[in-house]
Amino acid sequence: MEESQPTSAKPRWTIRKSIEIPPKLQCDVCLDVFSDPVITPCGHNFCRICLKQCWDNSQIYSCPYCKKTFSKRPELKINTTLRYLTLIFKEQFSLRRSEVLCDICDESKLKALKSCLTCQMSYCETHLNTHEKFHIKKHKLLDPVENIKLYICEKHERPLELFCRDDQTCVCVFCTDGDHKNHNTVPLEEESKEKKTQLMKTQPDIQQMIQERIKKIQDIKHSAELRKRSREQEKAASFEIFSDLIRSIERCQTELLEMMEQEQKSEEKQDEDLIKDLEQEITELKLRDSELLEKITHSEDHLNIIQIYSSFPYIPPDMKNWSEISMKTHVSVETLRRALTQLQETLNEKLIQTELIEKQQYAVDVTLDPDTAHPNLILSEDRKQVKHGDIKHKLPDNPERFDPCANVLGKEGFTSGRFYFEVQVNDKTNWVLGVARESIDRKGTIRMSPLNGFWTVALWNEKDYKACTDWSVSLCLKVKPQKVGVFVDYEEGLVCFYDVGSRSHIYSYTAQTFTEKLFPLFSPCPNDKGKNSAPMIISPVHYNK
């Protein structure tokens, strides 16, 4: 297809210096924002004028980007989507064209007021008056444009006055007799009006999308601020914890050195005492040996010598058997082992304390659900306490209510995230505490286990602590918990129990799979003739940062 030579350069766009042109909206030839972008058969985009100039000045038709060569000059099609995006970009970032000057003025060119599509010229006020005298009704005028060729059909050199809806491109009247014959074409004004109406209809949606994204930015910034604040608190807490651990290690080291020093002094004193005893015995033996030697050396009386032997034992009876006394030749590591064991216990305690403090951040407000409470249970007015009353109240036997097991669930359920709550159990001889899934059996005999949807720990007979697993695990606790903390991480499948008073770990269910809503579960257990009358109390969490 023959294409006319451009009469002017591609219009330049002035952009605020702070705005950088996105690479996908930048022509690889002129490195400016696309102007009427066309697409090559190899899929690359260029300004129509830039590509036209490249091919007009060469006998080889190749892509300026990938250098792919075409056997004949390709027919260029406007990339309407890319053109729309560049127009939005230009409008969004206040792009402006350079001033359009009159094409008729010879020397000092004046600013053009109008451009004529028919003449393909721009006119200042003086030359526009002259133009209108001859062509006032025949020629189509528009606001001045720098490159009027963009408004002219390259093939027929006629104004682009129509829009082909089939090919979604602007055409001239001659195009309707050629490539766009029998196509659905409408005047540009009509299509422009329709497109404008459609764009106006999208405004509320766009504004909503803008507001949604602004809100999302605010949410991200808020989350980032909270995360930063939390991270700073975590760093401060970590510094304090490690400082405390260092002090504990230094204190342990000092105590160990003092203990080893005392042991060394004790061993040295023992060695000195042994040496003193040995020296004393040596002195006695020497005297005895000298006395005996004096008696037998100068005596010729055989009978006397035999009598001396019988009455004067060579070795005194009060002498120690030193062969039975062994001496330590190395230092025992038992002291060091005990110290390290104690240090390890201290470190474990510190870690558990830190862990509990971290869990307490997820404290939630738990209240009891009276619709699930066994008829024998008595709930406080604020729904924070529950105890066994021995008397069965007349209550609706709804499906949610436990019977005959003396249980009650929390009112609030959880399907995601983390949550933590604390319960006082002091003065009780029996209790069960934990969480349960929504679909658990509530009627008849219930065996509490993860398999049946329960994750709990319990106290039986005042001293037997159990984790109610599928096979029941006995728990060895150093002290009797007065308040128990329960932590759940839904996504991690984790349920942990803590002794809040001693800040120690009781038991954890790990690697569980939760697919239903989880509810806190409480069982104060039977009253046992008043021995177990104390209530279970949901306590406010005192989070020590």
Coordinates of C-alpha atoms in Angstrom, one line a residue:
M1 CA 0.0 0.0 0.0
E2 CA 1.3 3.4 -1.0
E3 CA 1.6 5.9 1.8
S4 CA 2.1 9.6 1.5
Q5 CA 5.2 11.3 2.9
P6 CA 4.5 13.1 6.2
T7 CA 4.5 16.9 6.0
S8 CA 5.5 17.5 9.6
A9 CA 7.3 15.7 12.4
K10 CA 5.5 13.7 15.1
P11 CA 4.0 16.0 17.8
R12 CA 6.0 16.1 20.9
W13 CA 4.4 15.9 24.4
T14 CA 5.7 17.9 27.3
I15 CA 5.5 15.9 30.6
R16 CA 6.1 17.1 34.1
K17 CA 9.7 16.1 34.9
S18 CA 8.6 14.1 37.9
I19 CA 6.5 11.8 35.7
E20 CA 8.2 8.9 34.1
I21 CA 6.7 7.4 30.9
P22 CA 5.8 3.7 31.4
P23 CA 7.8 1.5 29.0
K24 CA 4.6 0.0 27.6
L25 CA 3.4 3.5 26.5
Q26 CA 6.7 4.5 25.0
C27 CA 7.7 4.3 21.3
D28 CA 11.0 2.6 20.8
V29 CA 11.8 4.9 17.9
C30 CA 11.2 8.4 19.3
L31 CA 11.2 7.3 23.0
D32 CA 8.1 9.4 23.5
V33 CA 4.5 8.6 24.4
F34 CA 2.8 6.8 21.5
S35 CA 1.0 8.9 19.0
D36 CA -1.6 7.0 17.0
P37 CA 0.2 3.6 17.8
V38 CA 0.2 0.9 15.1
I39 CA 1.0 -2.7 15.5
T40 CA 3.4 -4.7 13.2
P41 CA 2.8 -8.3 12.2
C42 CA 5.5 -9.4 14.7
G43 CA 3.4 -7.8 17.5
H44 CA 5.4 -4.6 18.3
N45 CA 4.0 -1.2 18.6
F46 CA 5.3 2.2 17.2
C47 CA 4.0 5.6 16.5
R48 CA 2.4 5.5 13.0
I49 CA 4.5 8.4 11.8
C50 CA 7.7 7.0 13.3
L51 CA 7.3 3.6 11.6
K52 CA 6.2 5.3 8.4
Q53 CA 9.4 7.5 8.3
C54 CA 11.5 4.4 8.9
W55 CA 10.0 2.5 6.0
D56 CA 9.9 5.5 3.7
N57 CA 13.6 6.0 4.1
S58 CA 14.5 2.3 3.4
Q59 CA 13.9 -0.3 0.8
I60 CA 13.7 -3.0 3.5
Y61 CA 10.6 -3.2 5.7
S62 CA 11.8 -4.5 9.1
C63 CA 10.6 -4.1 12.7
P64 CA 12.8 -1.4 14.4
Y65 CA 12.6 -3.5 17.6
C66 CA 13.2 -7.2 16.7
K67 CA 14.6 -6.6 13.2
K68 CA 12.1 -9.1 11.7
T69 CA 12.0 -8.4 7.9
F70 CA 8.7 -8.5 5.9
S71 CA 8.6 -9.5 2.2
K72 CA 6.2 -6.6 1.4
R73 CA 5.3 -3.5 3.2
P74 CA 2.7 -4.5 5.8
E75 CA -0.6 -2.6 6.0
L76 CA -0.6 -0.9 9.4
K77 CA -3.6 -1.1 11.7
I78 CA -4.2 1.3 14.6
N79 CA -3.9 -0.4 18.0
T80 CA -7.1 1.1 19.4
T81 CA -6.6 -0.3 22.9
L82 CA -3.1 1.1 23.2
R83 CA -4.2 4.4 21.7
Y84 CA -6.9 4.6 24.4
L85 CA -4.4 3.9 27.2
T86 CA -2.0 6.6 25.9
L87 CA -4.8 9.1 25.7
I88 CA -5.7 8.4 29.3
F89 CA -2.1 8.7 30.3
K90 CA -1.7 12.0 28.5
E91 CA -4.9 13.3 30.2
Q92 CA -4.0 11.9 33.6
F93 CA -0.6 13.5 33.8
S94 CA -1.5 16.8 32.1
L95 CA 0.3 16.3 28.9
R96 CA 0.1 19.2 26.5
R97 CA 0.9 19.7 22.9
S98 CA 3.4 22.3 21.8
E99 CA 1.8 25.4 20.3
V100 CA 0.4 25.0 16.8
L101 CA 1.5 27.8 14.4
C102 CA -0.1 29.0 11.2
D103 CA 1.1 27.2 8.0
I104 CA 0.6 30.2 5.8
C105 CA 2.6 32.9 7.6
D106 CA 5.9 33.3 5.9
E107 CA 8.3 34.9 8.5
S108 CA 6.9 35.5 12.0
K109 CA 4.4 32.7 12.3
L110 CA 1.4 33.4 14.4
K111 CA -0.6 31.1 16.6
A112 CA -3.2 29.0 14.7
L113 CA -6.8 29.3 15.6
K114 CA -8.2 26.5 13.5
S115 CA -7.0 23.6 11.4
C116 CA -8.8 22.6 8.1
L117 CA -9.1 18.8 7.4
T118 CA -9.8 19.4 3.8
C119 CA -6.8 21.7 3.2
Q120 CA -4.7 19.9 5.8
M121 CA -3.5 23.3 7.0
S122 CA -3.6 25.4 10.1
Y123 CA -4.6 29.1 10.0
C124 CA -4.0 32.1 12.2
E125 CA -6.8 34.6 12.6
T126 CA -5.9 36.6 9.5
H127 CA -5.5 33.7 7.2
L128 CA -8.5 31.9 8.7
N129 CA -10.7 34.9 7.6
T130 CA -9.3 34.6 4.1
H131 CA -9.9 30.8 4.1
E132 CA -13.5 31.2 5.3
K133 CA -14.4 33.6 2.5
F134 CA -13.8 30.8 0.0
H135 CA -14.6 27.6 1.9
I136 CA -16.9 28.5 4.7
K137 CA -19.4 25.7 3.9
K138 CA -17.3 23.1 2.2
H139 CA -14.3 22.6 4.5
K140 CA -14.3 21.0 7.9
L141 CA -12.6 23.1 10.6
L142 CA -11.4 21.9 14.1
D143 CA -9.3 23.2 16.9
P144 CA -5.7 23.5 15.9
V145 CA -3.7 20.3 15.8
E146 CA 0.0 20.1 15.2
N147 CA 0.0 16.9 13.1
I148 CA -3.1 17.2 11.0
K149 CA -2.1 14.0 9.0
L150 CA -3.3 12.0 12.0
Y151 CA -6.9 13.1 11.0
I152 CA -6.4 12.2 7.4
C153 CA -6.8 8.8 5.8
E154 CA -3.4 7.6 4.6
K155 CA -4.8 5.6 1.8
H156 CA -7.2 8.1 0.3
E157 CA -5.9 11.4 1.6
R158 CA -9.4 12.3 2.8
P159 CA -10.6 13.4 6.3
L160 CA -11.4 10.7 8.7
E161 CA -15.1 11.4 9.1
L162 CA -16.6 8.0 9.8
F163 CA -16.0 5.2 12.3
C164 CA -16.1 1.5 11.3
R165 CA -17.7 -0.4 14.2
D166 CA -16.8 -3.8 12.7
D167 CA -13.0 -3.0 12.6
Q168 CA -13.1 -0.4 15.4
T169 CA -11.2 2.2 13.4
C170 CA -11.7 5.6 11.9
V171 CA -12.2 5.7 8.1
C172 CA -12.9 8.2 5.3
V173 CA -15.9 8.1 2.9
F174 CA -13.8 6.4 0.2
C175 CA -13.0 3.6 2.6
T176 CA -16.7 2.5 2.6
D177 CA -16.4 1.6 -1.0
G178 CA -13.2 -0.4 -0.5
D179 CA -11.9 -2.3 2.5
H180 CA -14.9 -1.3 4.7
K181 CA -17.6 -1.9 2.2
N182 CA -20.9 -3.1 3.7
H183 CA -19.4 -2.5 7.2
N184 CA -21.3 -0.8 10.0
T185 CA -20.0 2.7 9.7
V186 CA -21.3 5.8 11.5
P187 CA -20.3 9.5 11.6
L188 CA -17.4 10.2 14.0
E189 CA -19.7 12.6 15.9
E190 CA -22.2 9.9 16.6
E191 CA -19.6 7.4 17.6
S192 CA -17.8 10.0 19.8
K193 CA -21.1 10.9 21.5
E194 CA -21.9 7.2 22.2
K195 CA -18.4 6.5 23.4
K196 CA -18.6 9.6 25.6
T197 CA -21.9 8.4 27.0
Q198 CA -20.4 4.9 27.7
L199 CA -17.4 6.5 29.4
M200 CA -19.6 8.7 31.5
K201 CA -21.5 5.6 32.6
T202 CA -18.3 4.0 33.8
Q203 CA -17.4 7.0 35.9
P204 CA -19.3 5.9 39.0
D205 CA -17.7 2.5 38.7
I206 CA -14.2 4.0 38.2
Q207 CA -14.8 6.4 41.1
Q208 CA -15.8 3.4 43.3
M209 CA -12.7 1.5 42.2
I210 CA -10.6 4.6 43.0
Q211 CA -12.2 4.8 46.5
E212 CA -11.8 1.1 47.1
R213 CA -8.1 1.4 46.2
I214 CA -7.7 4.5 48.3
K215 CA -9.3 2.6 51.2
K216 CA -7.0 -0.3 50.5
I217 CA -4.0 2.0 50.6
Q218 CA -5.2 3.3 54.0
D219 CA -5.7 -0.2 55.3
I220 CA -2.2 -1.2 54.2
K221 CA -0.7 1.9 55.7
H222 CA -2.7 1.3 58.9
S223 CA -1.6 -2.4 59.0
A224 CA 2.0 -1.4 58.3
E225 CA 1.8 1.1 61.2
L226 CA 0.3 -1.5 63.6
R227 CA 2.9 -4.0 62.4
K228 CA 5.7 -1.5 62.9
R229 CA 4.4 -0.7 66.4
S230 CA 4.0 -4.4 67.2
R231 CA 7.5 -5.1 65.9
E232 CA 9.0 -2.3 68.0
Q233 CA 7.3 -3.7 71.1
E234 CA 8.5 -7.2 70.1
K235 CA 12.0 -5.9 69.7
A236 CA 11.9 -4.2 73.1
A237 CA 10.4 -7.3 74.7
S238 CA 13.1 -9.5 73.1
F239 CA 15.8 -7.1 74.3
E240 CA 14.4 -7.3 77.8
I241 CA 14.1 -11.0 77.7
F242 CA 17.6 -11.6 76.4
S243 CA 19.0 -9.1 78.9
D244 CA 17.2 -11.1 81.6
L245 CA 18.5 -14.3 80.2
I246 CA 22.1 -12.9 80.1
R247 CA 21.7 -11.8 83.8
S248 CA 20.4 -15.3 84.6
I249 CA 23.4 -16.9 82.9
E250 CA 25.8 -14.5 84.6
R251 CA 24.2 -15.2 88.0
C252 CA 24.3 -18.9 87.3
Q253 CA 28.0 -18.6 86.4
T254 CA 28.7 -16.6 89.5
E255 CA 26.9 -19.1 91.7
L256 CA 28.7 -22.0 90.0
L257 CA 32.1 -20.4 90.5
E258 CA 31.3 -19.8 94.1
M259 CA 30.2 -23.3 94.6
M260 CA 33.3 -24.7 92.9
E261 CA 35.4 -22.4 95.0
Q262 CA 33.8 -23.7 98.2
E263 CA 34.2 -27.3 97.0
Q264 CA 37.9 -26.6 96.2
K265 CA 38.4 -25.1 99.7
S266 CA 36.7 -28.0 101.3
E267 CA 38.8 -30.5 99.3
E268 CA 42.0 -28.6 100.2
K269 CA 41.0 -28.6 103.9
Q270 CA 40.4 -32.4 103.7
D271 CA 43.8 -32.9 102.0
E272 CA 45.5 -30.9 104.7
D273 CA 43.8 -32.9 107.5
L274 CA 44.8 -36.1 105.8
I275 CA 48.4 -35.0 105.5
K276 CA 48.4 -33.9 109.2
D277 CA 47.1 -37.3 110.3
L278 CA 49.7 -39.1 108.1
E279 CA 52.5 -36.9 109.5
Q280 CA 51.4 -37.7 113.0
E281 CA 51.3 -41.4 112.4
I282 CA 54.7 -41.2 110.8
T283 CA 56.1 -39.6 114.0
E284 CA 54.5 -42.2 116.2
L285 CA 55.8 -45.0 114.0
K286 CA 59.3 -43.6 114.0
L287 CA 59.3 -43.4 117.9
R288 CA 57.9 -46.9 118.1
D289 CA 60.5 -48.2 115.7
S290 CA 63.3 -46.5 117.5
E291 CA 62.2 -47.8 120.9
L292 CA 61.8 -51.3 119.6
L293 CA 65.1 -51.3 117.8
E294 CA 66.8 -50.1 121.1
K295 CA 65.3 -53.0 123.0
I296 CA 66.2 -55.8 120.7
T297 CA 69.5 -54.6 119.4
H298 CA 71.3 -54.8 122.8
S299 CA 69.5 -57.9 124.2
E300 CA 70.9 -61.4 124.0
D301 CA 68.1 -62.8 126.0
H302 CA 66.1 -64.9 123.5
L303 CA 63.2 -65.3 125.8
N304 CA 63.0 -61.6 126.4
I305 CA 62.9 -60.9 122.7
I306 CA 60.0 -63.3 122.3
Q307 CA 58.2 -61.6 125.2
I308 CA 58.8 -58.2 123.7
Y309 CA 57.4 -59.4 120.4
S310 CA 54.3 -60.7 122.1
S311 CA 53.7 -57.5 124.2
F312 CA 54.9 -54.9 121.8
P313 CA 53.0 -55.1 118.5
Y314 CA 55.0 -53.6 115.6
I315 CA 52.0 -51.8 114.1
P316 CA 49.9 -49.8 116.6
P317 CA 46.3 -50.8 116.6
D318 CA 44.9 -47.3 116.2
M319 CA 46.7 -46.7 112.9
K320 CA 44.5 -46.1 109.8
N321 CA 44.6 -48.5 106.8
W322 CA 45.6 -45.9 104.3
S323 CA 45.2 -48.3 101.4
E324 CA 41.5 -48.1 101.8
I325 CA 41.5 -44.3 101.5
S326 CA 41.5 -43.3 97.8
M327 CA 42.4 -39.8 96.6
K328 CA 40.5 -37.9 93.9
T329 CA 42.7 -37.2 90.9
H330 CA 40.0 -35.4 88.8
V331 CA 37.3 -32.9 89.3
S332 CA 33.7 -34.2 88.9
V333 CA 31.5 -32.5 86.3
E334 CA 28.4 -33.2 88.4
T335 CA 28.4 -29.7 89.8
L336 CA 28.6 -28.3 86.3
R337 CA 25.9 -30.6 85.1
R338 CA 23.6 -29.6 87.9
A339 CA 24.2 -25.9 87.2
L340 CA 23.5 -26.4 83.5
T341 CA 20.3 -28.3 84.2
Q342 CA 19.2 -25.5 86.5
L343 CA 20.1 -22.9 83.8
Q344 CA 18.2 -24.9 81.2
E345 CA 15.1 -25.0 83.5
T346 CA 15.4 -21.2 84.0
L347 CA 15.7 -20.7 80.2
N348 CA 12.7 -22.9 79.6
E349 CA 10.7 -20.9 82.2
K350 CA 11.7 -17.6 80.5
L351 CA 10.7 -18.9 77.1
I352 CA 7.3 -20.1 78.4
Q353 CA 6.7 -16.8 80.1
T354 CA 7.5 -15.0 76.8
E355 CA 5.3 -17.4 74.9
L356 CA 2.4 -16.8 77.3
I357 CA 2.8 -13.0 77.1
E358 CA 2.7 -13.3 73.3
K359 CA -0.5 -15.5 73.4
Q360 CA -2.2 -13.0 75.8
Q361 CA -2.2 -10.4 73.0
Y362 CA -5.0 -12.4 71.4
A363 CA -7.3 -12.2 74.4
V364 CA -11.0 -12.2 73.5
D365 CA -14.2 -11.5 75.6
V366 CA -15.8 -14.9 76.3
T367 CA -19.3 -15.2 77.8
L368 CA -21.3 -18.4 78.5
D369 CA -24.2 -19.5 76.3
P370 CA -27.2 -20.4 78.5
D371 CA -28.9 -22.3 75.6
T372 CA -26.1 -24.9 75.7
A373 CA -25.8 -25.2 79.5
H374 CA -26.8 -28.5 81.2
P375 CA -29.9 -28.1 83.4
N376 CA -27.9 -28.6 86.6
L377 CA -25.5 -25.8 85.8
I378 CA -25.9 -22.4 87.4
L379 CA -24.7 -19.4 85.3
S380 CA -24.0 -16.0 86.8
E381 CA -26.0 -13.0 85.6
D382 CA -23.0 -11.6 83.7
R383 CA -22.5 -15.1 82.0
K384 CA -18.9 -15.2 83.3
Q385 CA -19.2 -17.9 86.0
V386 CA -20.6 -21.4 86.0
K387 CA -21.0 -24.0 88.8
H388 CA -22.9 -27.3 89.4
G389 CA -26.1 -26.8 91.4
D390 CA -27.2 -30.5 92.0
I391 CA -30.8 -29.4 91.2
K392 CA -32.0 -30.0 87.7
H393 CA -33.8 -26.9 86.4
K394 CA -36.7 -27.2 84.0
L395 CA -35.3 -25.8 80.7
P396 CA -36.2 -26.3 77.1
D397 CA -34.5 -29.5 75.7
N398 CA -33.2 -27.7 72.6
P399 CA -30.7 -29.5 70.4
E400 CA -27.8 -27.2 71.5
R401 CA -28.2 -28.1 75.2
F402 CA -25.9 -30.7 76.8
D403 CA -27.6 -33.6 78.7
P404 CA -26.6 -35.6 80.7
C405 CA -23.0 -34.2 80.5
A406 CA -22.6 -31.1 82.7
N407 CA -21.1 -28.9 80.0
V408 CA -21.6 -25.4 78.6
L409 CA -20.2 -23.6 75.6
G410 CA -19.1 -20.0 75.1
K411 CA -21.5 -17.8 73.2
E412 CA -18.9 -16.7 70.7
G413 CA -17.5 -19.1 68.1
F414 CA -14.3 -18.7 65.9
T415 CA -13.6 -19.8 62.4
S416 CA -10.2 -18.3 61.8
G417 CA -7.3 -16.5 63.4
R418 CA -6.1 -16.7 67.0
F419 CA -7.9 -16.3 70.3
Y420 CA -7.0 -16.6 74.0
F421 CA -9.0 -16.6 77.3
E422 CA -8.3 -17.4 81.0
V423 CA -10.4 -19.3 83.5
Q424 CA -10.1 -19.5 87.3
V425 CA -10.3 -23.0 88.6
N426 CA -8.9 -22.6 92.2
D427 CA -10.7 -24.5 95.0
K428 CA -12.1 -27.0 92.6
T429 CA -11.5 -30.7 92.8
N430 CA -12.8 -31.6 89.3
W431 CA -13.1 -29.6 86.1
V432 CA -12.8 -29.8 82.3
L433 CA -11.7 -26.9 80.1
G434 CA -10.9 -26.4 76.4
V435 CA -12.6 -25.9 73.0
A436 CA -15.0 -27.9 71.0
R437 CA -16.3 -27.9 67.4
E438 CA -19.8 -26.8 66.6
S439 CA -21.1 -30.3 65.5
I440 CA -20.1 -32.2 68.7
D441 CA -22.6 -34.6 70.2
R442 CA -24.5 -32.9 73.1
K443 CA -26.9 -35.7 74.1
G444 CA -26.0 -39.0 75.8
T445 CA -22.6 -40.2 77.0
I446 CA -19.8 -38.1 75.5
R447 CA -16.1 -39.2 75.3
M448 CA -14.0 -36.0 75.1
S449 CA -11.2 -36.4 72.5
P450 CA -10.0 -34.7 69.4
L451 CA -11.5 -37.5 67.3
N452 CA -15.0 -36.5 68.7
G453 CA -14.3 -32.8 68.3
F454 CA -13.0 -31.9 71.8
W455 CA -9.6 -30.4 72.7
T456 CA -9.5 -30.2 76.5
V457 CA -7.5 -30.8 79.7
A458 CA -9.1 -31.9 83.0
L459 CA -8.6 -32.3 86.7
W460 CA -10.0 -35.5 88.4
N461 CA -10.0 -36.4 92.1
E462 CA -8.3 -33.2 93.1
K463 CA -4.8 -34.2 91.9
D464 CA -5.0 -36.2 88.6
Y465 CA -4.4 -33.8 85.7
K466 CA -5.2 -35.3 82.2
A467 CA -5.1 -34.2 78.6
C468 CA -8.2 -35.7 77.1
T469 CA -6.6 -37.1 74.0
D470 CA -7.8 -40.2 72.2
W471 CA -5.9 -42.3 74.7
S472 CA -5.7 -39.8 77.7
V473 CA -2.4 -38.4 78.8
S474 CA -1.4 -37.9 82.5
L475 CA 0.1 -34.6 83.2
C476 CA 2.8 -34.0 85.9
L477 CA 2.4 -30.4 87.1
K478 CA 4.7 -28.9 89.8
V479 CA 2.0 -26.7 91.2
K480 CA -1.8 -26.8 91.2
P481 CA -3.0 -24.2 88.6
Q482 CA -5.2 -21.5 90.0
K483 CA -5.9 -20.0 86.6
V484 CA -5.7 -21.7 83.2
G485 CA -5.1 -19.9 79.9
V486 CA -6.3 -21.4 76.7
F487 CA -4.9 -20.3 73.3
V488 CA -6.1 -21.4 69.8
D489 CA -4.5 -20.8 66.4
Y490 CA -7.1 -21.9 64.0
E491 CA -5.0 -22.0 60.9
E492 CA -2.0 -23.7 62.6
G493 CA -4.3 -26.3 64.2
L494 CA -2.9 -25.5 67.7
V495 CA -4.5 -25.6 71.1
C496 CA -2.3 -24.7 74.1
F497 CA -3.0 -24.6 77.8
Y498 CA -1.0 -22.6 80.4
D499 CA -0.8 -22.2 84.1
V500 CA -1.1 -18.4 84.3
G501 CA 0.0 -18.1 87.9
S502 CA 3.3 -20.0 87.5
R503 CA 3.6 -18.9 83.8
S504 CA 4.2 -22.5 82.8
H505 CA 3.1 -24.7 80.0
I506 CA 0.5 -27.5 80.7
Y507 CA -0.2 -29.2 77.4
S508 CA -0.6 -28.5 73.7
Y509 CA -2.6 -30.2 70.9
T510 CA -0.6 -29.7 67.7
A511 CA -1.1 -30.4 64.0
Q512 CA -4.9 -30.5 64.3
T513 CA -7.2 -29.7 61.4
F514 CA -10.1 -27.4 62.1
T515 CA -12.9 -27.1 59.5
E516 CA -15.8 -25.9 61.7
K517 CA -16.5 -23.1 64.1
L518 CA -14.8 -23.6 67.5
F519 CA -16.4 -22.7 70.8
P520 CA -14.8 -22.4 74.3
L521 CA -16.0 -25.4 76.5
F522 CA -16.5 -25.5 80.3
S523 CA -17.4 -28.2 82.6
P524 CA -17.4 -27.5 86.4
C525 CA -18.2 -31.2 87.0
P526 CA -20.6 -32.5 89.7
N527 CA -20.8 -30.8 93.0
D528 CA -19.6 -33.8 95.0
K529 CA -21.5 -33.0 98.2
G530 CA -20.0 -29.5 98.3
K531 CA -16.4 -30.5 97.7
N532 CA -16.5 -29.2 94.2
S533 CA -18.9 -26.3 94.6
A534 CA -16.5 -23.5 93.6
P535 CA -17.4 -22.0 90.2
M536 CA -15.3 -21.8 87.1
I537 CA -14.8 -18.0 86.4
I538 CA -13.9 -16.5 83.1
S539 CA -11.3 -13.8 84.1
P540 CA -10.2 -10.6 82.3
V541 CA -6.7 -11.1 80.8
H542 CA -4.0 -8.9 82.3
Y543 CA -1.5 -8.6 79.4
N544 CA 1.9 -7.6 80.7
K545 CA 3.8 -6.1 77.8

